[in-house]
Amino acid sequence: QVQVAESGGGSVQAGGSLRLSCAAPGSIFSRAIMGWYRQAPGRQREVVARISSGGITNYYVDSVKGRFTISRDNAKNTVYLQMNSLKQEDTAVYYCNTLDRALAWGQGTQVTVSS
């Protein structure tokens, strides 16, 4: 399976911002609905946001609406997640994948939000 590569995580205080990036294989990326997922300790992996192949239609889980923005650059085979007004409950490992999780999961990028 082809793997993705996430980056951009880190440790921030509540209210701060981070921008995550994910590079995916071009053969799949341009046609795929891409999503950002996260998994907090002891919890199941959940979808946070997703974006259509053309970048027009987006979806956000209620808990991040108004704070997170997903975008993509098809020329660079990269999907982004701009995270603003971060909260402690956003602490998790963040992953990207297609909507149907067709790609091998990468190592993810850790986001830690402190009070």
PDB file of C-alpha atoms in Angstrom:
ATOM      1  CA  GLN A   1       0.000   0.000   0.000  1.00  0.00           C
ATOM      2  CA  VAL A   2       1.085   3.562  -0.666  1.00  0.00           C
ATOM      3  CA  GLN A   3       1.640   5.700   2.371  1.00  0.00           C
ATOM      4  CA  VAL A   4       1.069   9.349   3.178  1.00  0.00           C
ATOM      5  CA  ALA A   5       3.323  11.699   5.126  1.00  0.00           C
ATOM      6  CA  GLU A   6       1.869  14.096   7.670  1.00  0.00           C
ATOM      7  CA  SER A   7       3.727  17.034   9.209  1.00  0.00           C
ATOM      8  CA  GLY A   8       3.214  20.286  11.046  1.00  0.00           C
ATOM      9  CA  GLY A   9       2.133  19.141  14.473  1.00  0.00           C
ATOM     10  CA  GLY A  10       3.535  20.455  17.714  1.00  0.00           C
ATOM     11  CA  SER A  11       2.776  21.737  21.170  1.00  0.00           C
ATOM     12  CA  VAL A  12       0.798  24.938  21.571  1.00  0.00           C
ATOM     13  CA  GLN A  13      -1.178  26.703  24.236  1.00  0.00           C
ATOM     14  CA  ALA A  14      -4.942  26.854  24.076  1.00  0.00           C
ATOM     15  CA  GLY A  15      -6.017  29.499  21.614  1.00  0.00           C
ATOM     16  CA  GLY A  16      -3.007  28.941  19.403  1.00  0.00           C
ATOM     17  CA  SER A  17      -2.791  27.806  15.801  1.00  0.00           C
ATOM     18  CA  LEU A  18      -1.106  25.101  13.778  1.00  0.00           C
ATOM     19  CA  ARG A  19      -1.098  24.185  10.122  1.00  0.00           C
ATOM     20  CA  LEU A  20      -0.830  20.540   9.207  1.00  0.00           C
ATOM     21  CA  SER A  21       0.299  19.258   5.833  1.00  0.00           C
ATOM     22  CA  CYS A  22      -0.061  15.870   4.206  1.00  0.00           C
ATOM     23  CA  ALA A  23       1.660  14.743   1.038  1.00  0.00           C
ATOM     24  CA  ALA A  24      -0.048  11.897  -0.784  1.00  0.00           C
ATOM     25  CA  PRO A  25       0.752   9.919  -3.929  1.00  0.00           C
ATOM     26  CA  GLY A  26      -0.235  11.836  -7.018  1.00  0.00           C
ATOM     27  CA  SER A  27      -1.708   8.818  -8.749  1.00  0.00           C
ATOM     28  CA  ILE A  28      -4.465   8.734  -6.154  1.00  0.00           C
ATOM     29  CA  PHE A  29      -4.563  12.221  -4.689  1.00  0.00           C
ATOM     30  CA  SER A  30      -6.003  14.234  -7.566  1.00  0.00           C
ATOM     31  CA  ARG A  31      -9.116  12.064  -7.843  1.00  0.00           C
ATOM     32  CA  ALA A  32      -9.711  11.394  -4.187  1.00  0.00           C
ATOM     33  CA  ILE A  33     -11.840  12.952  -1.505  1.00  0.00           C
ATOM     34  CA  MET A  34      -9.211  13.560   1.169  1.00  0.00           C
ATOM     35  CA  GLY A  35      -9.775  13.642   4.887  1.00  0.00           C
ATOM     36  CA  TRP A  36      -8.025  14.553   8.082  1.00  0.00           C
ATOM     37  CA  TYR A  37      -8.553  12.155  10.961  1.00  0.00           C
ATOM     38  CA  ARG A  38      -7.449  12.238  14.577  1.00  0.00           C
ATOM     39  CA  GLN A  39      -7.043   9.774  17.385  1.00  0.00           C
ATOM     40  CA  ALA A  40      -6.789  10.772  21.007  1.00  0.00           C
ATOM     41  CA  PRO A  41      -5.487   8.357  23.651  1.00  0.00           C
ATOM     42  CA  GLY A  42      -8.090   5.739  24.483  1.00  0.00           C
ATOM     43  CA  ARG A  43     -10.444   6.884  21.750  1.00  0.00           C
ATOM     44  CA  GLN A  44     -11.305   5.688  18.265  1.00  0.00           C
ATOM     45  CA  ARG A  45      -9.947   7.423  15.212  1.00  0.00           C
ATOM     46  CA  GLU A  46     -12.446   9.966  13.930  1.00  0.00           C
ATOM     47  CA  VAL A  47     -12.764  12.037  10.806  1.00  0.00           C
ATOM     48  CA  VAL A  48     -12.202  15.727  11.474  1.00  0.00           C
ATOM     49  CA  ALA A  49     -12.627  17.220   8.019  1.00  0.00           C
ATOM     50  CA  ARG A  50     -12.751  16.191   4.417  1.00  0.00           C
ATOM     51  CA  ILE A  51     -12.511  17.922   1.056  1.00  0.00           C
ATOM     52  CA  SER A  52     -13.698  16.967  -2.399  1.00  0.00           C
ATOM     53  CA  SER A  53     -11.240  16.280  -5.194  1.00  0.00           C
ATOM     54  CA  GLY A  54     -11.876  19.724  -6.659  1.00  0.00           C
ATOM     55  CA  GLY A  55     -11.689  21.448  -3.310  1.00  0.00           C
ATOM     56  CA  ILE A  56     -15.213  22.795  -3.464  1.00  0.00           C
ATOM     57  CA  THR A  57     -17.149  20.684  -1.008  1.00  0.00           C
ATOM     58  CA  ASN A  58     -15.933  20.457   2.563  1.00  0.00           C
ATOM     59  CA  TYR A  59     -17.137  18.688   5.681  1.00  0.00           C
ATOM     60  CA  TYR A  60     -16.220  19.335   9.309  1.00  0.00           C
ATOM     61  CA  VAL A  61     -17.098  17.503  12.473  1.00  0.00           C
ATOM     62  CA  ASP A  62     -19.178  19.781  14.688  1.00  0.00           C
ATOM     63  CA  SER A  63     -16.464  20.168  17.315  1.00  0.00           C
ATOM     64  CA  VAL A  64     -14.093  21.928  14.889  1.00  0.00           C
ATOM     65  CA  LYS A  65     -16.505  23.971  12.786  1.00  0.00           C
ATOM     66  CA  GLY A  66     -15.465  27.599  12.590  1.00  0.00           C
ATOM     67  CA  ARG A  67     -11.962  26.826  13.884  1.00  0.00           C
ATOM     68  CA  PHE A  68     -10.434  24.409  11.356  1.00  0.00           C
ATOM     69  CA  THR A  69     -10.121  24.855   7.603  1.00  0.00           C
ATOM     70  CA  ILE A  70      -9.218  22.086   5.192  1.00  0.00           C
ATOM     71  CA  SER A  71      -7.710  22.903   1.815  1.00  0.00           C
ATOM     72  CA  ARG A  72      -5.742  21.186  -0.898  1.00  0.00           C
ATOM     73  CA  ASP A  73      -3.226  21.924  -3.613  1.00  0.00           C
ATOM     74  CA  ASN A  74      -3.616  19.334  -6.346  1.00  0.00           C
ATOM     75  CA  ALA A  75      -0.491  20.546  -8.112  1.00  0.00           C
ATOM     76  CA  LYS A  76       1.523  19.629  -5.018  1.00  0.00           C
ATOM     77  CA  ASN A  77      -0.502  16.538  -4.064  1.00  0.00           C
ATOM     78  CA  THR A  78      -0.895  18.059  -0.626  1.00  0.00           C
ATOM     79  CA  VAL A  79      -3.813  18.565   1.717  1.00  0.00           C
ATOM     80  CA  TYR A  80      -3.701  21.046   4.600  1.00  0.00           C
ATOM     81  CA  LEU A  81      -5.509  21.569   7.856  1.00  0.00           C
ATOM     82  CA  GLN A  82      -5.376  25.056   9.329  1.00  0.00           C
ATOM     83  CA  MET A  83      -6.278  24.821  12.997  1.00  0.00           C
ATOM     84  CA  ASN A  84      -7.099  27.998  14.896  1.00  0.00           C
ATOM     85  CA  SER A  85      -8.392  28.620  18.410  1.00  0.00           C
ATOM     86  CA  LEU A  86      -7.056  25.271  19.491  1.00  0.00           C
ATOM     87  CA  LYS A  87      -8.524  23.633  22.575  1.00  0.00           C
ATOM     88  CA  GLN A  88      -7.143  20.992  24.900  1.00  0.00           C
ATOM     89  CA  GLU A  89      -9.650  18.516  23.501  1.00  0.00           C
ATOM     90  CA  ASP A  90      -7.980  18.859  20.095  1.00  0.00           C
ATOM     91  CA  THR A  91      -4.961  17.029  21.483  1.00  0.00           C
ATOM     92  CA  ALA A  92      -4.474  13.914  19.365  1.00  0.00           C
ATOM     93  CA  VAL A  93      -2.411  12.342  16.637  1.00  0.00           C
ATOM     94  CA  TYR A  94      -3.634  13.649  13.295  1.00  0.00           C
ATOM     95  CA  TYR A  95      -3.635  11.566  10.132  1.00  0.00           C
ATOM     96  CA  CYS A  96      -4.724  12.030   6.563  1.00  0.00           C
ATOM     97  CA  ASN A  97      -6.203   9.496   4.178  1.00  0.00           C
ATOM     98  CA  THR A  98      -8.771   9.201   1.452  1.00  0.00           C
ATOM     99  CA  LEU A  99     -12.441   9.102   2.372  1.00  0.00           C
ATOM    100  CA  ASP A 100     -12.470   5.332   1.984  1.00  0.00           C
ATOM    101  CA  ARG A 101      -9.122   4.982   3.791  1.00  0.00           C
ATOM    102  CA  ALA A 102      -7.528   3.452   0.726  1.00  0.00           C
ATOM    103  CA  LEU A 103      -4.001   4.536   1.569  1.00  0.00           C
ATOM    104  CA  ALA A 104      -1.738   2.994   4.168  1.00  0.00           C
ATOM    105  CA  TRP A 105      -1.870   5.049   7.333  1.00  0.00           C
ATOM    106  CA  GLY A 106       1.150   7.222   7.936  1.00  0.00           C
ATOM    107  CA  GLN A 107       2.746   7.832  11.306  1.00  0.00           C
ATOM    108  CA  GLY A 108       0.587  10.864  11.874  1.00  0.00           C
ATOM    109  CA  THR A 109       1.596  14.115  13.484  1.00  0.00           C
ATOM    110  CA  GLN A 110       1.126  14.825  17.170  1.00  0.00           C
ATOM    111  CA  VAL A 111      -0.828  17.888  18.238  1.00  0.00           C
ATOM    112  CA  THR A 112      -0.693  18.761  21.915  1.00  0.00           C
ATOM    113  CA  VAL A 113      -2.688  21.675  23.288  1.00  0.00           C
ATOM    114  CA  SER A 114      -2.007  22.817  26.829  1.00  0.00           C
ATOM    115  CA  SER A 115      -3.986  25.164  29.036  1.00  0.00           C
TER     116      SER A 115
END
